PDB file of C-alpha atoms in Angstrom:
ATOM      1  CA  MET D   1       4.842  18.835 -31.104  1.00 42.00           C
ATOM      2  CA  GLY D   2       3.116  16.644 -28.392  1.00 53.00           C
ATOM      3  CA  THR D   3       5.129  15.298 -25.424  1.00 65.00           C
ATOM      4  CA  SER D   4       6.291  11.616 -25.662  1.00 69.00           C
ATOM      5  CA  PRO D   5       4.534   8.874 -23.968  1.00 71.00           C
ATOM      6  CA  GLU D   6       7.744   8.349 -21.844  1.00 74.00           C
ATOM      7  CA  VAL D   7       7.890  12.005 -20.851  1.00 68.00           C
ATOM      8  CA  GLU D   8       4.317  12.021 -19.799  1.00 75.00           C
ATOM      9  CA  ALA D   9       4.551   8.715 -17.873  1.00 79.00           C
ATOM     10  CA  SER D  10       7.584  10.017 -15.879  1.00 87.00           C
ATOM     11  CA  ALA D  11       5.756  13.302 -15.230  1.00 87.00           C
ATOM     12  CA  ARG D  12       2.769  11.476 -13.838  1.00 89.00           C
ATOM     13  CA  SER D  13       4.911   9.207 -11.795  1.00 92.00           C
ATOM     14  CA  ARG D  14       6.550  12.096 -10.391  1.00 93.00           C
ATOM     15  CA  ILE D  15       3.226  13.627  -9.385  1.00 94.00           C
ATOM     16  CA  LEU D  16       2.209  10.679  -7.664  1.00 95.00           C
ATOM     17  CA  ASP D  17       5.268  10.407  -5.717  1.00 95.00           C
ATOM     18  CA  ALA D  18       5.100  14.049  -4.734  1.00 94.00           C
ATOM     19  CA  ALA D  19       1.469  13.782  -4.012  1.00 95.00           C
ATOM     20  CA  ALA D  20       1.942  10.563  -1.829  1.00 95.00           C
ATOM     21  CA  GLU D  21       4.640  12.481   0.224  1.00 94.00           C
ATOM     22  CA  ALA D  22       2.279  15.467   0.676  1.00 94.00           C
ATOM     23  CA  PHE D  23      -0.406  13.477   1.590  1.00 93.00           C
ATOM     24  CA  MET D  24       1.469  11.510   4.217  1.00 93.00           C
ATOM     25  CA  ARG D  25       2.912  14.696   5.604  1.00 92.00           C
ATOM     26  CA  SER D  26      -0.023  16.694   5.911  1.00 91.00           C
ATOM     27  CA  GLY D  27      -3.194  14.489   5.287  1.00 89.00           C
ATOM     28  CA  PHE D  28      -5.677  14.531   2.223  1.00 89.00           C
ATOM     29  CA  ALA D  29      -7.619  17.580   3.562  1.00 88.00           C
ATOM     30  CA  THR D  30      -4.955  19.856   4.175  1.00 91.00           C
ATOM     31  CA  THR D  31      -2.840  19.110   1.118  1.00 93.00           C
ATOM     32  CA  THR D  32      -3.544  21.434  -1.840  1.00 93.00           C
ATOM     33  CA  ILE D  33      -2.642  21.135  -5.453  1.00 93.00           C
ATOM     34  CA  ASP D  34      -0.116  24.036  -4.926  1.00 93.00           C
ATOM     35  CA  ASP D  35       1.673  21.700  -2.308  1.00 93.00           C
ATOM     36  CA  ILE D  36       1.777  18.948  -4.688  1.00 93.00           C
ATOM     37  CA  ALA D  37       3.155  21.206  -7.550  1.00 93.00           C
ATOM     38  CA  HIS D  38       5.668  22.620  -5.185  1.00 91.00           C
ATOM     39  CA  GLU D  39       6.839  19.077  -4.156  1.00 88.00           C
ATOM     40  CA  VAL D  40       7.120  18.186  -7.854  1.00 89.00           C
ATOM     41  CA  GLY D  41       8.978  21.463  -8.703  1.00 85.00           C
ATOM     42  CA  ALA D  42       6.403  22.221 -11.237  1.00 83.00           C
ATOM     43  CA  THR D  43       3.428  24.414 -11.990  1.00 84.00           C
ATOM     44  CA  LYS D  44      -0.324  23.663 -11.270  1.00 88.00           C
ATOM     45  CA  GLY D  45      -0.840  23.527 -14.975  1.00 90.00           C
ATOM     46  CA  LEU D  46       1.363  20.206 -15.036  1.00 88.00           C
ATOM     47  CA  VAL D  47      -0.706  18.682 -12.190  1.00 91.00           C
ATOM     48  CA  TYR D  48      -4.040  19.553 -13.904  1.00 92.00           C
ATOM     49  CA  TYR D  49      -2.782  18.454 -17.214  1.00 91.00           C
ATOM     50  CA  HIS D  50      -2.528  14.908 -15.873  1.00 92.00           C
ATOM     51  CA  PHE D  51      -5.327  14.894 -13.155  1.00 92.00           C
ATOM     52  CA  ARG D  52      -8.620  16.713 -13.018  1.00 90.00           C
ATOM     53  CA  SER D  53      -8.851  17.137  -9.233  1.00 90.00           C
ATOM     54  CA  LYS D  54      -6.936  16.366  -5.872  1.00 91.00           C
ATOM     55  CA  PHE D  55      -9.088  13.259  -5.397  1.00 90.00           C
ATOM     56  CA  ASP D  56      -8.217  11.944  -8.776  1.00 91.00           C
ATOM     57  CA  ILE D  57      -4.534  12.173  -7.630  1.00 94.00           C
ATOM     58  CA  PHE D  58      -5.374  10.559  -4.392  1.00 92.00           C
ATOM     59  CA  LEU D  59      -7.187   7.634  -6.342  1.00 92.00           C
ATOM     60  CA  ALA D  60      -4.252   7.318  -8.536  1.00 94.00           C
ATOM     61  CA  VAL D  61      -1.666   7.109  -5.575  1.00 95.00           C
ATOM     62  CA  TYR D  62      -4.115   4.599  -3.727  1.00 93.00           C
ATOM     63  CA  GLY D  63      -4.268   2.568  -7.163  1.00 93.00           C
ATOM     64  CA  GLU D  64      -0.184   2.531  -7.487  1.00 95.00           C
ATOM     65  CA  GLY D  65       0.170   1.760  -3.735  1.00 94.00           C
ATOM     66  CA  MET D  66      -2.062  -1.327  -4.101  1.00 94.00           C
ATOM     67  CA  ARG D  67      -0.280  -2.311  -7.457  1.00 94.00           C
ATOM     68  CA  ARG D  68       3.284  -2.155  -6.005  1.00 95.00           C
ATOM     69  CA  VAL D  69       2.346  -4.208  -2.942  1.00 96.00           C
ATOM     70  CA  ARG D  70       0.403  -6.757  -4.885  1.00 95.00           C
ATOM     71  CA  GLU D  71       3.203  -7.229  -7.326  1.00 96.00           C
ATOM     72  CA  ARG D  72       5.866  -7.710  -4.609  1.00 96.00           C
ATOM     73  CA  VAL D  73       3.598 -10.148  -2.422  1.00 97.00           C
ATOM     74  CA  GLU D  74       1.750 -12.143  -4.792  1.00 97.00           C
ATOM     75  CA  PRO D  75       4.623 -14.181  -6.043  1.00 97.00           C
ATOM     76  CA  HIS D  76       5.230 -15.677  -2.490  1.00 97.00           C
ATOM     77  CA  ALA D  77       1.463 -16.633  -2.208  1.00 97.00           C
ATOM     78  CA  GLU D  78       1.675 -18.711  -5.314  1.00 93.00           C
ATOM     79  CA  GLY D  79       5.075 -20.182  -4.509  1.00 91.00           C
ATOM     80  CA  PRO D  80       5.981 -23.537  -3.191  1.00 91.00           C
ATOM     81  CA  GLY D  81       6.071 -24.675   0.467  1.00 94.00           C
ATOM     82  CA  ALA D  82       3.779 -24.990   3.427  1.00 96.00           C
ATOM     83  CA  GLY D  83       1.236 -22.424   4.240  1.00 96.00           C
ATOM     84  CA  ARG D  84       3.218 -20.992   7.299  1.00 95.00           C
ATOM     85  CA  ASP D  85       6.414 -20.614   4.994  1.00 96.00           C
ATOM     86  CA  ARG D  86       4.452 -18.718   2.207  1.00 97.00           C
ATOM     87  CA  LEU D  87       2.644 -16.691   4.924  1.00 97.00           C
ATOM     88  CA  VAL D  88       6.064 -15.463   6.384  1.00 96.00           C
ATOM     89  CA  ALA D  89       7.446 -14.763   2.863  1.00 97.00           C
ATOM     90  CA  MET D  90       4.221 -12.909   2.062  1.00 97.00           C
ATOM     91  CA  SER D  91       4.559 -10.830   5.380  1.00 97.00           C
ATOM     92  CA  ILE D  92       7.886 -10.038   4.903  1.00 97.00           C
ATOM     93  CA  ALA D  93       7.471  -8.846   1.436  1.00 97.00           C
ATOM     94  CA  HIS D  94       4.521  -6.588   2.710  1.00 97.00           C
ATOM     95  CA  LEU D  95       6.726  -4.909   5.409  1.00 97.00           C
ATOM     96  CA  LEU D  96       9.459  -4.276   2.891  1.00 97.00           C
ATOM     97  CA  ASN D  97       7.005  -2.720   0.716  1.00 96.00           C
ATOM     98  CA  LEU D  98       5.757  -0.456   3.520  1.00 96.00           C
ATOM     99  CA  MET D  99       9.379   0.481   4.584  1.00 96.00           C
ATOM    100  CA  GLU D 100      10.483   1.471   1.140  1.00 94.00           C
ATOM    101  CA  ASP D 101       7.238   2.898  -0.345  1.00 94.00           C
ATOM    102  CA  LEU D 102       6.034   4.419   3.175  1.00 94.00           C
ATOM    103  CA  ALA D 103       4.171   7.486   1.696  1.00 94.00           C
ATOM    104  CA  TYR D 104       2.194   5.319  -0.842  1.00 94.00           C
ATOM    105  CA  HIS D 105       1.169   3.063   2.328  1.00 92.00           C
ATOM    106  CA  HIS D 106       0.048   5.755   4.139  1.00 90.00           C
ATOM    107  CA  VAL D 107      -2.274   6.945   1.392  1.00 90.00           C
ATOM    108  CA  VAL D 108      -3.822   3.548   1.251  1.00 88.00           C
ATOM    109  CA  HIS D 109      -4.294   3.693   4.781  1.00 83.00           C
ATOM    110  CA  GLN D 110      -6.047   7.109   4.661  1.00 81.00           C
ATOM    111  CA  ALA D 111      -8.193   5.549   2.099  1.00 79.00           C
ATOM    112  CA  VAL D 112      -9.107   2.605   4.380  1.00 73.00           C
ATOM    113  CA  ARG D 113      -9.874   5.124   7.163  1.00 72.00           C
ATOM    114  CA  GLY D 114     -12.018   7.105   4.750  1.00 70.00           C
ATOM    115  CA  GLU D 115      -9.918  10.465   5.471  1.00 62.00           C
ATOM    116  CA  ALA D 116     -10.284  11.492   1.775  1.00 65.00           C
ATOM    117  CA  MET D 117     -14.046  11.151   1.663  1.00 66.00           C
ATOM    118  CA  THR D 118     -15.795  14.129  -0.033  1.00 69.00           C
ATOM    119  CA  ALA D 119     -18.729  14.697  -2.170  1.00 67.00           C
ATOM    120  CA  LEU D 120     -17.485  12.404  -4.974  1.00 70.00           C
ATOM    121  CA  LYS D 121     -18.596  12.409  -8.622  1.00 78.00           C
ATOM    122  CA  PRO D 122     -20.034   9.058 -10.001  1.00 81.00           C
ATOM    123  CA  ARG D 123     -16.813   8.244 -11.814  1.00 82.00           C
ATOM    124  CA  GLN D 124     -14.792   8.911  -8.601  1.00 82.00           C
ATOM    125  CA  ARG D 125     -17.081   6.804  -6.395  1.00 81.00           C
ATOM    126  CA  ASP D 126     -17.005   3.932  -9.082  1.00 83.00           C
ATOM    127  CA  ALA D 127     -13.252   4.154  -9.036  1.00 82.00           C
ATOM    128  CA  LEU D 128     -12.907   4.107  -5.176  1.00 81.00           C
ATOM    129  CA  LEU D 129     -15.092   1.048  -5.121  1.00 83.00           C
ATOM    130  CA  ASP D 130     -12.880  -0.761  -7.568  1.00 85.00           C
ATOM    131  CA  LEU D 131      -9.904   0.053  -5.412  1.00 86.00           C
ATOM    132  CA  ASN D 132     -11.610  -1.294  -2.526  1.00 85.00           C
ATOM    133  CA  ARG D 133     -12.132  -4.272  -4.127  1.00 89.00           C
ATOM    134  CA  LEU D 134      -8.624  -4.755  -4.896  1.00 89.00           C
ATOM    135  CA  ARG D 135      -7.801  -4.230  -1.278  1.00 90.00           C
ATOM    136  CA  ASN D 136     -10.191  -6.885  -0.294  1.00 92.00           C
ATOM    137  CA  ASP D 137      -8.930  -9.297  -2.754  1.00 95.00           C
ATOM    138  CA  TYR D 138      -5.454  -8.353  -1.179  1.00 95.00           C
ATOM    139  CA  GLU D 139      -6.648  -9.514   2.095  1.00 96.00           C
ATOM    140  CA  GLN D 140      -8.495 -12.674   0.790  1.00 97.00           C
ATOM    141  CA  MET D 141      -5.135 -13.773  -0.753  1.00 98.00           C
ATOM    142  CA  PHE D 142      -3.572 -13.610   2.797  1.00 97.00           C
ATOM    143  CA  ARG D 143      -6.718 -15.491   4.175  1.00 97.00           C
ATOM    144  CA  ARG D 144      -6.467 -18.185   1.445  1.00 98.00           C
ATOM    145  CA  VAL D 145      -2.781 -18.851   2.514  1.00 98.00           C
ATOM    146  CA  VAL D 146      -3.626 -18.915   6.072  1.00 97.00           C
ATOM    147  CA  THR D 147      -6.317 -21.503   5.501  1.00 97.00           C
ATOM    148  CA  GLU D 148      -3.892 -23.607   3.565  1.00 97.00           C
ATOM    149  CA  GLY D 149      -1.575 -23.400   6.295  1.00 97.00           C
ATOM    150  CA  ILE D 150      -4.225 -24.625   8.845  1.00 96.00           C
ATOM    151  CA  ASP D 151      -5.011 -27.586   6.410  1.00 97.00           C
ATOM    152  CA  ASP D 152      -1.604 -28.696   6.065  1.00 96.00           C
ATOM    153  CA  GLY D 153      -0.834 -28.567   9.839  1.00 96.00           C
ATOM    154  CA  SER D 154       1.792 -25.738   9.476  1.00 95.00           C
ATOM    155  CA  LEU D 155      -0.273 -23.119  11.344  1.00 94.00           C
ATOM    156  CA  ARG D 156      -2.736 -23.961  14.214  1.00 90.00           C
ATOM    157  CA  ARG D 157      -6.389 -24.092  13.750  1.00 92.00           C
ATOM    158  CA  VAL D 158      -7.892 -20.526  14.284  1.00 92.00           C
ATOM    159  CA  ASP D 159     -10.449 -18.353  12.559  1.00 96.00           C
ATOM    160  CA  PRO D 160      -8.845 -17.573   9.253  1.00 96.00           C
ATOM    161  CA  THR D 161     -10.417 -14.310   8.897  1.00 96.00           C
ATOM    162  CA  LEU D 162      -9.537 -13.259  12.563  1.00 96.00           C
ATOM    163  CA  ALA D 163      -6.017 -14.313  12.045  1.00 94.00           C
ATOM    164  CA  THR D 164      -5.554 -12.550   8.633  1.00 96.00           C
ATOM    165  CA  ARG D 165      -7.000  -9.278  10.022  1.00 94.00           C
ATOM    166  CA  THR D 166      -5.095  -9.253  13.132  1.00 94.00           C
ATOM    167  CA  LEU D 167      -1.957 -10.160  11.023  1.00 95.00           C
ATOM    168  CA  LEU D 168      -2.504  -7.428   8.364  1.00 95.00           C
ATOM    169  CA  SER D 169      -3.304  -4.791  11.093  1.00 93.00           C
ATOM    170  CA  ASN D 170      -0.168  -5.612  13.148  1.00 94.00           C
ATOM    171  CA  LEU D 171       2.061  -5.346  10.023  1.00 95.00           C
ATOM    172  CA  ASN D 172       0.532  -2.260   8.789  1.00 93.00           C
ATOM    173  CA  ALA D 173       0.813  -0.625  12.100  1.00 92.00           C
ATOM    174  CA  VAL D 174       4.542  -0.586  11.646  1.00 94.00           C
ATOM    175  CA  ASP D 175       4.062   2.561   9.813  1.00 90.00           C
ATOM    176  CA  MET D 176       3.326   4.339  13.111  1.00 90.00           C
ATOM    177  CA  TRP D 177       6.792   3.966  14.088  1.00 92.00           C
ATOM    178  CA  PHE D 178       8.893   3.053  11.437  1.00 93.00           C
ATOM    179  CA  ARG D 179      10.996   5.903   9.482  1.00 91.00           C
ATOM    180  CA  ARG D 180      14.075   4.803   7.338  1.00 89.00           C
ATOM    181  CA  ILE D 181      17.345   6.010   8.710  1.00 91.00           C
ATOM    182  CA  ASP D 182      19.802   7.659   6.374  1.00 91.00           C
ATOM    183  CA  GLY D 183      22.291   4.743   5.104  1.00 91.00           C
ATOM    184  CA  GLN D 184      20.051   1.857   5.983  1.00 92.00           C
ATOM    185  CA  THR D 185      20.610  -0.882   3.538  1.00 94.00           C
ATOM    186  CA  GLY D 186      18.109  -3.250   1.985  1.00 93.00           C
ATOM    187  CA  ASP D 187      19.646  -6.209   4.113  1.00 95.00           C
ATOM    188  CA  GLU D 188      19.134  -4.265   7.358  1.00 96.00           C
ATOM    189  CA  LEU D 189      15.251  -3.680   6.216  1.00 96.00           C
ATOM    190  CA  HIS D 190      14.913  -7.288   5.054  1.00 96.00           C
ATOM    191  CA  ASP D 191      16.603  -8.317   8.741  1.00 96.00           C
ATOM    192  CA  LEU D 192      14.025  -5.926  10.578  1.00 96.00           C
ATOM    193  CA  ALA D 193      11.102  -7.137   8.569  1.00 96.00           C
ATOM    194  CA  GLY D 194      11.943 -10.753   9.143  1.00 95.00           C
ATOM    195  CA  ARG D 195      12.079 -10.064  13.011  1.00 94.00           C
ATOM    196  CA  ILE D 196       8.745  -8.310  13.031  1.00 95.00           C
ATOM    197  CA  VAL D 197       7.160 -11.250  11.207  1.00 94.00           C
ATOM    198  CA  ASP D 198       8.822 -13.772  13.424  1.00 91.00           C
ATOM    199  CA  LEU D 199       7.016 -12.030  16.380  1.00 89.00           C
ATOM    200  CA  LEU D 200       3.547 -11.982  14.704  1.00 90.00           C
ATOM    201  CA  VAL D 201       3.400 -15.291  12.968  1.00 86.00           C
ATOM    202  CA  VAL D 202       4.897 -17.521  15.796  1.00 78.00           C
ATOM    203  CA  GLY D 203       1.508 -16.628  17.324  1.00 61.00           C
ATOM    204  CA  LEU D 204      -0.219 -18.832  14.455  1.00 58.00           C
ATOM    205  CA  ALA D 205       2.402 -21.535  14.451  1.00 55.00           C
ATOM    206  CA  GLY D 206       1.230 -25.127  14.984  1.00 50.00           C
TER     207      GLY D 206
END
């Protein structure tokens, strides 16, 4: 009797969560399939049932990380309000995703920095290029809102590309020092994210 799709999806999700934690803790190069299996509390056989290789797991974690942050941020980009208001809301949503999915965020950063680059098979190279395009599209979404803010006068006239990359770099750098404290509530995270974004976006405000 085969495993139900729900059970398979749950197992795959647990593997991705475990791999994200392991990659964050030890880096891609040092992490082994044994480490991931141990983190899941399962055998290597279960991991290999769902993924062909460690790099394929890395790609899946990268993709899931991008899916989660895009799902959280995009509604604010498409919402009402001036460019500055939408940029603030997007930036807070981005930080909340970072704080609540810190391990996935670290993996996306490892991919950006090329820390997992190995001798890739053609299918892996193609998958990585597709994921990098998704990341570039995500940056472009911020750039568009910055441009709209400049046009509507809510942001001062700056180079939109420079402003976007500086903003995202500073938002992403929060992962260097942020670690969630036991008992820290969602409201407390939102307040912290808001204060960080206020410090960053005020430099763009008209």
